[in-house]
Amino acid sequence: MPLHYALTDGLVALVGLLGALWLWRRGLSLGAAGVALFGLAGAIGVTRITSGAIDSLAGIHRFASQVGGLAGLWLITAEIARGHGWRLASPLIIIAAITALAVLVPASLPPLFILGLLAGCALLWFGDGPQQRAPFAALGFALMLPNVLFVRQAPLLTPDLRWHVYHLLVALWLLLIVRQLTARGGVRG
């Protein structure tokens, strides 16, 4: 794995860390935790690549990227729902159950990820009122699906280009999420 792969993984880590801090300071704890999980996957990727522990950290990186990404997505979606005024009785229990299902039944991970993206898009698209509707944010939120389905596996791109475009789009996605959550949620007490 070439060393330059660490650059875009590092960008995901940086955006994830700074975005999580930004959200946390504004009382958006679920969103902060979700964004942080994406950043953690990026940080593990950087460590894996720069340390030369490509094979020994592959499983941890994959787990953080896939299962951590799923949990992060659902945490972000729960924050969007909370921004709509929804009172989720136990979002962490629900997210833990979704994550456990993905670990116990790995084939459930892709549909659960798609469901989380669709839920986030629907919340942003339909909203509860004129101030809550954010169709462009919904389209931005949906950006992750073609990124995962097509860019990551694009046969027309070289492996290096696939890696970098995929990770750049993840970093952009995180940045847009932080912006949207901050614009919608404001400061919570």
PDB file of C-alpha atoms in Angstrom:
ATOM      1  CA  MET A   1       0.000   0.000   0.000  1.00  0.00           C
ATOM      2  CA  PRO A   2       1.690   3.232  -1.132  1.00  0.00           C
ATOM      3  CA  LEU A   3       2.497   5.876   1.462  1.00  0.00           C
ATOM      4  CA  HIS A   4       0.524   8.544  -0.428  1.00  0.00           C
ATOM      5  CA  TYR A   5      -2.681   6.684   0.544  1.00  0.00           C
ATOM      6  CA  ALA A   6      -2.199   8.162   4.026  1.00  0.00           C
ATOM      7  CA  LEU A   7      -2.822  11.681   2.672  1.00  0.00           C
ATOM      8  CA  THR A   8      -6.531  11.316   1.997  1.00  0.00           C
ATOM      9  CA  ASP A   9      -7.054   8.986   4.966  1.00  0.00           C
ATOM     10  CA  GLY A  10      -5.401  11.741   7.001  1.00  0.00           C
ATOM     11  CA  LEU A  11      -7.821  14.280   5.565  1.00  0.00           C
ATOM     12  CA  VAL A  12     -10.752  12.122   6.729  1.00  0.00           C
ATOM     13  CA  ALA A  13      -9.123  11.872  10.173  1.00  0.00           C
ATOM     14  CA  LEU A  14      -8.552  15.632  10.368  1.00  0.00           C
ATOM     15  CA  VAL A  15     -12.052  16.597   9.212  1.00  0.00           C
ATOM     16  CA  GLY A  16     -13.510  13.965  11.538  1.00  0.00           C
ATOM     17  CA  LEU A  17     -11.580  15.200  14.571  1.00  0.00           C
ATOM     18  CA  LEU A  18     -12.138  18.914  13.978  1.00  0.00           C
ATOM     19  CA  GLY A  19     -15.763  18.361  12.974  1.00  0.00           C
ATOM     20  CA  ALA A  20     -16.434  16.297  16.093  1.00  0.00           C
ATOM     21  CA  LEU A  21     -14.915  18.997  18.315  1.00  0.00           C
ATOM     22  CA  TRP A  22     -16.944  21.688  16.532  1.00  0.00           C
ATOM     23  CA  LEU A  23     -20.191  19.750  17.005  1.00  0.00           C
ATOM     24  CA  TRP A  24     -19.397  18.752  20.596  1.00  0.00           C
ATOM     25  CA  ARG A  25     -18.805  22.368  21.609  1.00  0.00           C
ATOM     26  CA  ARG A  26     -22.250  23.209  20.247  1.00  0.00           C
ATOM     27  CA  GLY A  27     -23.988  20.478  22.202  1.00  0.00           C
ATOM     28  CA  LEU A  28     -24.525  18.196  19.210  1.00  0.00           C
ATOM     29  CA  SER A  29     -23.146  15.117  20.942  1.00  0.00           C
ATOM     30  CA  LEU A  30     -24.695  12.411  18.742  1.00  0.00           C
ATOM     31  CA  GLY A  31     -23.438  14.101  15.584  1.00  0.00           C
ATOM     32  CA  ALA A  32     -20.036  14.648  17.188  1.00  0.00           C
ATOM     33  CA  ALA A  33     -19.744  10.960  18.074  1.00  0.00           C
ATOM     34  CA  GLY A  34     -20.814   9.936  14.562  1.00  0.00           C
ATOM     35  CA  VAL A  35     -18.338  12.218  12.820  1.00  0.00           C
ATOM     36  CA  ALA A  36     -15.620  11.120  15.273  1.00  0.00           C
ATOM     37  CA  LEU A  37     -16.111   7.470  14.287  1.00  0.00           C
ATOM     38  CA  PHE A  38     -15.404   8.326  10.652  1.00  0.00           C
ATOM     39  CA  GLY A  39     -12.342  10.293  11.788  1.00  0.00           C
ATOM     40  CA  LEU A  40     -11.177   7.336  13.879  1.00  0.00           C
ATOM     41  CA  ALA A  41     -11.318   5.070  10.823  1.00  0.00           C
ATOM     42  CA  GLY A  42      -9.195   7.612   8.949  1.00  0.00           C
ATOM     43  CA  ALA A  43      -6.694   7.800  11.814  1.00  0.00           C
ATOM     44  CA  ILE A  44      -6.396   4.014  11.925  1.00  0.00           C
ATOM     45  CA  GLY A  45      -5.829   4.059   8.160  1.00  0.00           C
ATOM     46  CA  VAL A  46      -3.042   6.621   8.517  1.00  0.00           C
ATOM     47  CA  THR A  47      -1.429   4.549  11.276  1.00  0.00           C
ATOM     48  CA  ARG A  48      -1.770   1.384   9.220  1.00  0.00           C
ATOM     49  CA  ILE A  49      -0.156   2.937   6.152  1.00  0.00           C
ATOM     50  CA  THR A  50       2.600   5.001   7.774  1.00  0.00           C
ATOM     51  CA  SER A  51       3.666   2.334  10.276  1.00  0.00           C
ATOM     52  CA  GLY A  52       3.997  -0.344   7.626  1.00  0.00           C
ATOM     53  CA  ALA A  53       1.557  -2.522   9.600  1.00  0.00           C
ATOM     54  CA  ILE A  54      -0.548  -2.983   6.476  1.00  0.00           C
ATOM     55  CA  ASP A  55      -1.569  -6.584   7.119  1.00  0.00           C
ATOM     56  CA  SER A  56      -1.700  -6.536  10.913  1.00  0.00           C
ATOM     57  CA  LEU A  57      -4.005  -3.483  11.056  1.00  0.00           C
ATOM     58  CA  ALA A  58      -6.126  -4.431   8.023  1.00  0.00           C
ATOM     59  CA  GLY A  59      -8.874  -6.069  10.090  1.00  0.00           C
ATOM     60  CA  ILE A  60      -9.042  -3.215  12.591  1.00  0.00           C
ATOM     61  CA  HIS A  61      -9.136  -0.642   9.781  1.00  0.00           C
ATOM     62  CA  ARG A  62     -11.871  -2.571   7.967  1.00  0.00           C
ATOM     63  CA  PHE A  63     -13.923  -2.896  11.174  1.00  0.00           C
ATOM     64  CA  ALA A  64     -13.553   0.806  12.014  1.00  0.00           C
ATOM     65  CA  SER A  65     -14.429   1.795   8.455  1.00  0.00           C
ATOM     66  CA  GLN A  66     -17.403  -0.508   7.988  1.00  0.00           C
ATOM     67  CA  VAL A  67     -18.952  -1.076  11.415  1.00  0.00           C
ATOM     68  CA  GLY A  68     -17.733   2.236  12.840  1.00  0.00           C
ATOM     69  CA  GLY A  69     -18.980   3.985   9.703  1.00  0.00           C
ATOM     70  CA  LEU A  70     -22.394   2.353  10.111  1.00  0.00           C
ATOM     71  CA  ALA A  71     -22.641   3.396  13.767  1.00  0.00           C
ATOM     72  CA  GLY A  72     -21.382   6.869  12.858  1.00  0.00           C
ATOM     73  CA  LEU A  73     -23.965   7.239  10.105  1.00  0.00           C
ATOM     74  CA  TRP A  74     -26.803   6.279  12.454  1.00  0.00           C
ATOM     75  CA  LEU A  75     -25.502   8.656  15.148  1.00  0.00           C
ATOM     76  CA  ILE A  76     -25.494  11.477  12.588  1.00  0.00           C
ATOM     77  CA  THR A  77     -29.003  10.501  11.455  1.00  0.00           C
ATOM     78  CA  ALA A  78     -30.183  10.502  15.091  1.00  0.00           C
ATOM     79  CA  GLU A  79     -28.732  14.013  15.482  1.00  0.00           C
ATOM     80  CA  ILE A  80     -30.652  15.158  12.404  1.00  0.00           C
ATOM     81  CA  ALA A  81     -33.846  13.660  13.882  1.00  0.00           C
ATOM     82  CA  ARG A  82     -33.130  15.413  17.174  1.00  0.00           C
ATOM     83  CA  GLY A  83     -32.708  18.670  15.241  1.00  0.00           C
ATOM     84  CA  HIS A  84     -36.266  18.180  13.965  1.00  0.00           C
ATOM     85  CA  GLY A  85     -37.451  18.043  17.548  1.00  0.00           C
ATOM     86  CA  TRP A  86     -37.885  14.285  17.574  1.00  0.00           C
ATOM     87  CA  ARG A  87     -37.381  12.853  21.014  1.00  0.00           C
ATOM     88  CA  LEU A  88     -35.765   9.501  20.519  1.00  0.00           C
ATOM     89  CA  ALA A  89     -36.252   7.469  23.678  1.00  0.00           C
ATOM     90  CA  SER A  90     -33.051   5.494  23.380  1.00  0.00           C
ATOM     91  CA  PRO A  91     -31.023   6.418  20.290  1.00  0.00           C
ATOM     92  CA  LEU A  92     -27.864   4.827  21.665  1.00  0.00           C
ATOM     93  CA  ILE A  93     -29.634   1.528  22.383  1.00  0.00           C
ATOM     94  CA  ILE A  94     -31.132   1.503  18.882  1.00  0.00           C
ATOM     95  CA  ILE A  95     -27.759   2.318  17.312  1.00  0.00           C
ATOM     96  CA  ALA A  96     -26.046  -0.339  19.441  1.00  0.00           C
ATOM     97  CA  ALA A  97     -28.619  -2.895  18.243  1.00  0.00           C
ATOM     98  CA  ILE A  98     -28.097  -1.894  14.596  1.00  0.00           C
ATOM     99  CA  THR A  99     -24.324  -2.139  15.037  1.00  0.00           C
ATOM    100  CA  ALA A 100     -24.569  -5.498  16.828  1.00  0.00           C
ATOM    101  CA  LEU A 101     -26.735  -6.851  14.027  1.00  0.00           C
ATOM    102  CA  ALA A 102     -24.109  -5.778  11.488  1.00  0.00           C
ATOM    103  CA  VAL A 103     -21.379  -7.526  13.489  1.00  0.00           C
ATOM    104  CA  LEU A 104     -23.373 -10.723  14.027  1.00  0.00           C
ATOM    105  CA  VAL A 105     -24.839 -10.821  10.507  1.00  0.00           C
ATOM    106  CA  PRO A 106     -22.266  -9.145   8.225  1.00  0.00           C
ATOM    107  CA  ALA A 107     -24.600  -9.397   5.212  1.00  0.00           C
ATOM    108  CA  SER A 108     -26.916  -6.921   6.984  1.00  0.00           C
ATOM    109  CA  LEU A 109     -24.292  -4.147   6.953  1.00  0.00           C
ATOM    110  CA  PRO A 110     -24.913  -2.834   3.400  1.00  0.00           C
ATOM    111  CA  PRO A 111     -28.733  -2.684   3.747  1.00  0.00           C
ATOM    112  CA  LEU A 112     -28.427  -1.060   7.196  1.00  0.00           C
ATOM    113  CA  PHE A 113     -26.015   1.519   5.765  1.00  0.00           C
ATOM    114  CA  ILE A 114     -28.349   2.282   2.855  1.00  0.00           C
ATOM    115  CA  LEU A 115     -31.302   2.514   5.265  1.00  0.00           C
ATOM    116  CA  GLY A 116     -29.357   5.008   7.405  1.00  0.00           C
ATOM    117  CA  LEU A 117     -28.551   7.118   4.350  1.00  0.00           C
ATOM    118  CA  LEU A 118     -32.176   7.038   3.209  1.00  0.00           C
ATOM    119  CA  ALA A 119     -33.410   7.972   6.698  1.00  0.00           C
ATOM    120  CA  GLY A 120     -31.013  10.926   6.876  1.00  0.00           C
ATOM    121  CA  CYS A 121     -31.980  12.050   3.370  1.00  0.00           C
ATOM    122  CA  ALA A 122     -35.696  11.809   4.165  1.00  0.00           C
ATOM    123  CA  LEU A 123     -35.298  13.818   7.368  1.00  0.00           C
ATOM    124  CA  LEU A 124     -33.406  16.536   5.519  1.00  0.00           C
ATOM    125  CA  TRP A 125     -35.628  16.509   2.425  1.00  0.00           C
ATOM    126  CA  PHE A 126     -39.069  16.520   4.014  1.00  0.00           C
ATOM    127  CA  GLY A 127     -38.503  18.255   7.341  1.00  0.00           C
ATOM    128  CA  ASP A 128     -41.256  19.358   9.696  1.00  0.00           C
ATOM    129  CA  GLY A 129     -41.625  22.875   8.346  1.00  0.00           C
ATOM    130  CA  PRO A 130     -40.129  25.406   5.925  1.00  0.00           C
ATOM    131  CA  GLN A 131     -37.156  26.014   8.221  1.00  0.00           C
ATOM    132  CA  GLN A 132     -36.525  22.273   8.561  1.00  0.00           C
ATOM    133  CA  ARG A 133     -36.543  21.389   4.863  1.00  0.00           C
ATOM    134  CA  ALA A 134     -33.094  21.182   3.348  1.00  0.00           C
ATOM    135  CA  PRO A 135     -33.273  19.515  -0.081  1.00  0.00           C
ATOM    136  CA  PHE A 136     -29.707  20.440  -1.056  1.00  0.00           C
ATOM    137  CA  ALA A 137     -28.429  19.041   2.231  1.00  0.00           C
ATOM    138  CA  ALA A 138     -30.400  15.858   1.534  1.00  0.00           C
ATOM    139  CA  LEU A 139     -28.704  15.543  -1.850  1.00  0.00           C
ATOM    140  CA  GLY A 140     -25.339  16.146  -0.195  1.00  0.00           C
ATOM    141  CA  PHE A 141     -26.148  13.514   2.416  1.00  0.00           C
ATOM    142  CA  ALA A 142     -26.991  11.102  -0.392  1.00  0.00           C
ATOM    143  CA  LEU A 143     -23.523  11.710  -1.916  1.00  0.00           C
ATOM    144  CA  MET A 144     -22.151   8.886   0.214  1.00  0.00           C
ATOM    145  CA  LEU A 145     -24.217   6.197  -1.523  1.00  0.00           C
ATOM    146  CA  PRO A 146     -22.788   6.574  -5.053  1.00  0.00           C
ATOM    147  CA  ASN A 147     -19.374   7.089  -3.472  1.00  0.00           C
ATOM    148  CA  VAL A 148     -19.582   3.711  -1.714  1.00  0.00           C
ATOM    149  CA  LEU A 149     -21.298   1.882  -4.573  1.00  0.00           C
ATOM    150  CA  PHE A 150     -19.507   3.272  -7.601  1.00  0.00           C
ATOM    151  CA  VAL A 151     -16.382   5.319  -6.881  1.00  0.00           C
ATOM    152  CA  ARG A 152     -14.879   2.808  -4.466  1.00  0.00           C
ATOM    153  CA  GLN A 153     -15.196   0.022  -7.043  1.00  0.00           C
ATOM    154  CA  ALA A 154     -14.963   2.055 -10.286  1.00  0.00           C
ATOM    155  CA  PRO A 155     -13.288  -0.122 -12.938  1.00  0.00           C
ATOM    156  CA  LEU A 156     -12.449   2.943 -15.046  1.00  0.00           C
ATOM    157  CA  LEU A 157     -10.271   4.437 -12.301  1.00  0.00           C
ATOM    158  CA  THR A 158      -6.853   3.231 -11.207  1.00  0.00           C
ATOM    159  CA  PRO A 159      -6.630   1.825  -7.658  1.00  0.00           C
ATOM    160  CA  ASP A 160      -4.783   4.961  -6.526  1.00  0.00           C
ATOM    161  CA  LEU A 161      -7.408   7.266  -8.009  1.00  0.00           C
ATOM    162  CA  ARG A 162     -10.265   5.180  -6.559  1.00  0.00           C
ATOM    163  CA  TRP A 163      -8.674   5.404  -3.108  1.00  0.00           C
ATOM    164  CA  HIS A 164      -8.127   9.150  -3.214  1.00  0.00           C
ATOM    165  CA  VAL A 165     -11.449  10.135  -4.810  1.00  0.00           C
ATOM    166  CA  TYR A 166     -13.355   7.910  -2.368  1.00  0.00           C
ATOM    167  CA  HIS A 167     -11.600   9.382   0.682  1.00  0.00           C
ATOM    168  CA  LEU A 168     -11.853  12.960  -0.618  1.00  0.00           C
ATOM    169  CA  LEU A 169     -15.605  12.495  -1.020  1.00  0.00           C
ATOM    170  CA  VAL A 170     -15.872  11.049   2.506  1.00  0.00           C
ATOM    171  CA  ALA A 171     -14.016  14.093   3.888  1.00  0.00           C
ATOM    172  CA  LEU A 172     -16.250  16.450   1.884  1.00  0.00           C
ATOM    173  CA  TRP A 173     -19.337  14.567   3.094  1.00  0.00           C
ATOM    174  CA  LEU A 174     -18.226  14.947   6.715  1.00  0.00           C
ATOM    175  CA  LEU A 175     -17.539  18.643   6.213  1.00  0.00           C
ATOM    176  CA  LEU A 176     -21.007  19.183   4.725  1.00  0.00           C
ATOM    177  CA  ILE A 177     -22.617  17.240   7.573  1.00  0.00           C
ATOM    178  CA  VAL A 178     -20.857  19.346  10.196  1.00  0.00           C
ATOM    179  CA  ARG A 179     -21.968  22.503   8.413  1.00  0.00           C
ATOM    180  CA  GLN A 180     -25.562  21.309   8.097  1.00  0.00           C
ATOM    181  CA  LEU A 181     -25.836  20.080  11.695  1.00  0.00           C
ATOM    182  CA  THR A 182     -24.393  23.341  12.976  1.00  0.00           C
ATOM    183  CA  ALA A 183     -26.771  25.397  10.823  1.00  0.00           C
ATOM    184  CA  ARG A 184     -29.764  23.326  11.927  1.00  0.00           C
ATOM    185  CA  GLY A 185     -28.976  22.545  15.526  1.00  0.00           C
ATOM    186  CA  GLY A 186     -27.323  25.684  16.812  1.00  0.00           C
ATOM    187  CA  VAL A 187     -26.130  25.586  20.383  1.00  0.00           C
ATOM    188  CA  ARG A 188     -27.884  23.223  22.759  1.00  0.00           C
ATOM    189  CA  GLY A 189     -27.837  23.572  26.480  1.00  0.00           C
TER     190      GLY A 189
END
